[in-house]
mmCIF file of C-alpha atoms and ligand atoms in Angstrom:
data_model
loop_
_atom_site.group_PDB
_atom_site.id
_atom_site.type_symbol
_atom_site.label_atom_id
_atom_site.label_comp_id
_atom_site.label_asym_id
_atom_site.label_seq_id
_atom_site.Cartn_x
_atom_site.Cartn_y
_atom_site.Cartn_z
ATOM 1 C CA MET A 252 72.065 30.073 -53.446
ATOM 2 C CA THR A 253 69.442 27.323 -53.570
ATOM 3 C CA SER A 254 67.917 25.925 -50.422
ATOM 4 C CA ASN A 255 67.809 22.196 -49.819
ATOM 5 C CA ILE A 256 64.212 21.856 -48.634
ATOM 6 C CA THR A 257 60.809 21.839 -50.202
ATOM 7 C CA PHE A 258 57.317 21.334 -48.821
ATOM 8 C CA THR A 259 54.664 18.932 -50.080
ATOM 9 C CA ILE A 260 51.006 18.121 -49.515
ATOM 10 C CA ILE A 261 49.419 14.859 -50.591
ATOM 11 C CA LYS A 262 45.936 16.157 -51.388
ATOM 12 C CA PRO A 263 42.614 14.681 -50.106
ATOM 13 C CA LEU A 264 41.642 12.521 -53.085
ATOM 14 C CA ALA A 265 45.110 10.949 -53.352
ATOM 15 C CA VAL A 266 45.014 10.162 -49.615
ATOM 16 C CA SER A 267 41.485 8.674 -49.772
ATOM 17 C CA LYS A 268 42.473 6.524 -52.737
ATOM 18 C CA GLY A 269 45.350 5.040 -50.740
ATOM 19 C CA TYR A 270 48.120 6.724 -52.708
ATOM 20 C CA ALA A 271 49.976 8.296 -49.777
ATOM 21 C CA GLY A 272 52.202 5.238 -49.358
ATOM 22 C CA PRO A 273 53.122 4.880 -53.042
ATOM 23 C CA ILE A 274 53.726 8.643 -53.349
ATOM 24 C CA LEU A 275 55.994 8.722 -50.265
ATOM 25 C CA ASN A 276 57.836 5.715 -51.658
ATOM 26 C CA LYS A 277 58.375 7.502 -54.967
ATOM 27 C CA ILE A 278 59.634 10.574 -53.093
ATOM 28 C CA SER A 279 62.144 8.479 -51.115
ATOM 29 C CA GLU A 280 63.257 6.524 -54.178
ATOM 30 C CA SER A 281 63.894 9.816 -55.946
ATOM 31 C CA GLY A 282 66.490 10.814 -53.367
ATOM 32 C CA PHE A 283 64.476 13.078 -51.070
ATOM 33 C CA LYS A 284 64.854 12.667 -47.322
ATOM 34 C CA ILE A 285 61.569 13.134 -45.430
ATOM 35 C CA THR A 286 62.445 15.398 -42.495
ATOM 36 C CA ALA A 287 58.895 16.076 -41.234
ATOM 37 C CA LEU A 288 55.573 14.317 -41.872
ATOM 38 C CA LYS A 289 51.993 14.242 -40.573
ATOM 39 C CA MET A 290 48.375 13.597 -41.517
ATOM 40 C CA LEU A 291 45.771 16.234 -40.730
ATOM 41 C CA GLN A 292 42.577 17.820 -42.020
ATOM 42 C CA LEU A 293 42.771 21.515 -42.861
ATOM 43 C CA THR A 294 40.268 23.965 -41.431
ATOM 44 C CA GLN A 295 38.567 26.368 -43.829
ATOM 45 C CA LYS A 296 40.682 29.198 -42.440
ATOM 46 C CA GLU A 297 43.950 27.279 -42.842
ATOM 47 C CA ALA A 298 43.134 26.335 -46.440
ATOM 48 C CA GLU A 299 42.168 29.933 -47.265
ATOM 49 C CA THR A 300 45.409 31.200 -45.769
ATOM 50 C CA PHE A 301 47.596 28.583 -47.429
ATOM 51 C CA TYR A 302 46.166 29.383 -50.888
ATOM 52 C CA GLU A 303 45.807 33.129 -50.294
ATOM 53 C CA VAL A 304 48.080 33.930 -53.276
ATOM 54 C CA HIS A 305 45.409 32.421 -55.534
ATOM 55 C CA LYS A 306 42.519 34.354 -53.947
ATOM 56 C CA GLU A 307 41.691 36.238 -57.145
ATOM 57 C CA ARG A 308 41.822 33.159 -59.364
ATOM 58 C CA PRO A 309 38.485 31.669 -60.539
ATOM 59 C CA PHE A 310 39.300 28.259 -59.052
ATOM 60 C CA TYR A 311 40.098 29.536 -55.536
ATOM 61 C CA ASN A 312 36.802 28.745 -53.760
ATOM 62 C CA ASP A 313 36.559 25.267 -55.265
ATOM 63 C CA LEU A 314 40.189 24.602 -54.443
ATOM 64 C CA VAL A 315 39.704 25.558 -50.784
ATOM 65 C CA GLU A 316 36.556 23.403 -50.593
ATOM 66 C CA PHE A 317 38.455 20.468 -52.064
ATOM 67 C CA MET A 318 41.448 20.900 -49.757
ATOM 68 C CA VAL A 319 39.264 20.782 -46.609
ATOM 69 C CA SER A 320 37.264 17.783 -47.864
ATOM 70 C CA GLY A 321 39.363 15.117 -46.156
ATOM 71 C CA PRO A 322 42.677 14.346 -44.521
ATOM 72 C CA ILE A 323 45.932 15.331 -46.212
ATOM 73 C CA VAL A 324 49.535 14.370 -45.600
ATOM 74 C CA VAL A 325 52.041 17.220 -45.292
ATOM 75 C CA GLY A 326 55.791 16.876 -45.300
ATOM 76 C CA VAL A 327 59.146 18.581 -45.569
ATOM 77 C CA LEU A 328 61.592 17.092 -48.047
ATOM 78 C CA GLU A 329 65.341 17.559 -48.133
ATOM 79 C CA LYS A 330 67.607 17.168 -51.137
ATOM 80 C CA GLU A 331 70.100 19.291 -53.009
ATOM 81 C CA ASN A 332 68.107 21.597 -55.317
ATOM 82 C CA ALA A 333 64.920 20.366 -53.609
ATOM 83 C CA VAL A 334 62.365 22.881 -54.949
ATOM 84 C CA GLU A 335 63.272 22.474 -58.604
ATOM 85 C CA ASP A 336 63.858 18.721 -58.440
ATOM 86 C CA TYR A 337 60.542 18.138 -56.691
ATOM 87 C CA ARG A 338 58.640 20.227 -59.256
ATOM 88 C CA GLN A 339 60.263 18.002 -61.870
ATOM 89 C CA LEU A 340 59.211 14.853 -60.001
ATOM 90 C CA ILE A 341 55.574 15.943 -59.576
ATOM 91 C CA GLY A 342 55.077 17.130 -63.170
ATOM 92 C CA ALA A 343 52.766 19.759 -64.678
ATOM 93 C CA THR A 344 49.829 21.260 -62.731
ATOM 94 C CA ASP A 345 47.456 19.659 -65.250
ATOM 95 C CA PRO A 346 48.079 15.902 -65.020
ATOM 96 C CA ALA A 347 47.072 15.512 -68.669
ATOM 97 C CA LYS A 348 50.196 17.545 -69.478
ATOM 98 C CA ALA A 349 52.468 15.861 -66.930
ATOM 99 C CA GLU A 350 55.324 13.725 -68.190
ATOM 100 C CA GLU A 351 55.281 9.932 -67.922
ATOM 101 C CA GLY A 352 56.519 8.680 -64.574
ATOM 102 C CA THR A 353 55.749 11.893 -62.682
ATOM 103 C CA ILE A 354 53.652 11.761 -59.523
ATOM 104 C CA ARG A 355 50.818 13.730 -61.097
ATOM 105 C CA LYS A 356 50.819 11.548 -64.210
ATOM 106 C CA LEU A 357 50.650 8.442 -62.020
ATOM 107 C CA TYR A 358 48.286 9.510 -59.238
ATOM 108 C CA ALA A 359 46.312 12.641 -60.188
ATOM 109 C CA ASP A 360 42.656 12.796 -61.267
ATOM 110 C CA SER A 361 42.253 16.367 -62.529
ATOM 111 C CA VAL A 362 43.844 19.822 -62.527
ATOM 112 C CA GLN A 363 42.264 20.483 -59.142
ATOM 113 C CA ALA A 364 42.785 17.020 -57.653
ATOM 114 C CA ASN A 365 46.338 16.808 -58.939
ATOM 115 C CA ALA A 366 47.576 14.537 -56.124
ATOM 116 C CA VAL A 367 50.271 16.770 -54.637
ATOM 117 C CA HIS A 368 51.450 20.270 -53.873
ATOM 118 C CA GLY A 369 55.081 21.259 -54.267
ATOM 119 C CA SER A 370 56.592 24.615 -53.280
ATOM 120 C CA ASP A 371 57.453 26.965 -56.146
ATOM 121 C CA SER A 372 60.420 28.777 -54.536
ATOM 122 C CA ASP A 373 62.888 28.459 -51.683
ATOM 123 C CA GLU A 374 61.184 31.350 -49.936
ATOM 124 C CA ASN A 375 57.746 29.712 -50.145
ATOM 125 C CA ALA A 376 59.164 26.329 -49.106
ATOM 126 C CA ALA A 377 60.379 27.892 -45.865
ATOM 127 C CA ILE A 378 57.066 29.707 -45.273
ATOM 128 C CA GLU A 379 54.953 26.624 -46.043
ATOM 129 C CA ALA A 380 57.087 24.266 -43.939
ATOM 130 C CA SER A 381 56.816 26.540 -40.912
ATOM 131 C CA PHE A 382 53.055 26.964 -41.496
ATOM 132 C CA PHE A 383 52.639 23.268 -40.605
ATOM 133 C CA PHE A 384 55.655 22.296 -38.501
ATOM 134 C CA SER A 385 57.293 23.785 -35.432
ATOM 135 C CA ALA A 386 61.073 23.494 -35.199
ATOM 136 C CA SER A 387 60.775 20.577 -32.763
ATOM 137 C CA ASP A 388 58.703 18.573 -35.290
ATOM 138 C CA ARG A 389 61.420 18.808 -37.951
ATOM 139 C CA PHE A 390 64.336 16.411 -38.077
HETATM 140 P P1 LIG B 4 50.960 24.131 -58.827
HETATM 141 O O1 LIG B 4 50.288 23.301 -57.753
HETATM 142 O O2 LIG B 4 51.432 23.286 -59.982
HETATM 143 O O3 LIG B 4 52.036 25.021 -58.282
HETATM 144 P P2 LIG B 4 49.280 26.510 -59.004
HETATM 145 O O4 LIG B 4 50.133 27.056 -57.900
HETATM 146 O O5 LIG B 4 49.125 27.330 -60.232
HETATM 147 O O6 LIG B 4 49.815 25.064 -59.459
HETATM 148 O O7 LIG B 4 47.825 26.206 -58.458
HETATM 149 C C1 LIG B 4 47.631 25.723 -57.146
HETATM 150 C C2 LIG B 4 46.598 24.613 -57.186
HETATM 151 O O8 LIG B 4 45.363 25.147 -57.626
HETATM 152 C C3 LIG B 4 46.904 23.479 -58.176
HETATM 153 O O9 LIG B 4 47.806 22.523 -57.665
HETATM 154 C C4 LIG B 4 45.521 22.916 -58.418
HETATM 155 O O10 LIG B 4 45.102 22.066 -57.335
HETATM 156 C C5 LIG B 4 44.658 24.172 -58.395
HETATM 157 N N1 LIG B 4 44.467 24.720 -59.746
HETATM 158 C C6 LIG B 4 45.385 25.392 -60.509
HETATM 159 N N2 LIG B 4 44.870 25.745 -61.703
HETATM 160 C C7 LIG B 4 43.597 25.287 -61.710
HETATM 161 C C8 LIG B 4 42.530 25.325 -62.662
HETATM 162 N N3 LIG B 4 42.677 25.911 -63.842
HETATM 163 N N4 LIG B 4 41.352 24.737 -62.325
HETATM 164 C C9 LIG B 4 41.186 24.142 -61.125
HETATM 165 N N5 LIG B 4 42.152 24.073 -60.168
HETATM 166 C C10 LIG B 4 43.341 24.631 -60.455
HETATM 167 MG MG1 LIG B 5 51.883 26.545 -56.902
#
């Protein structure tokens, strides 16, 4: 069974460049319903915890530093087949390899500053959504 939610982050550089609006518009136009949304700045501890699965990867420290560097926008998105469809919409991790029309192709600067996060499984979507939103903040 596939879940109908995924979780996204609009990363610091995309927010500071003013891309949050266009990205949210693209998300809505692509048939996702935004069921939770807020802007915040991660603490070091929160960023370390969120990316804990990548702790052993060489880019981990830089990634955490980047993710705490400015405000982000986090949201929960609802759609049939949400996780897979959102991965499709955002494109490859490396924006140079992302397909035309994808969010990363349109708005990303580099592999690290690749504009957005999208959950990679239903299980992680649920974990990530509840990391940022209490039940009463989800609609
Ligand atoms: P995705 O975000 O596409 O699921 P990963 O889960 O593999 O990609 O990586 C998490 C995040 O770590 C990426 O979105 C990107 O910001 C960063 N990252 C991944 N690979 C690299 C890399 N080779 N160099 C720098 N940053 C990276
Ligand atoms: Mg990932």
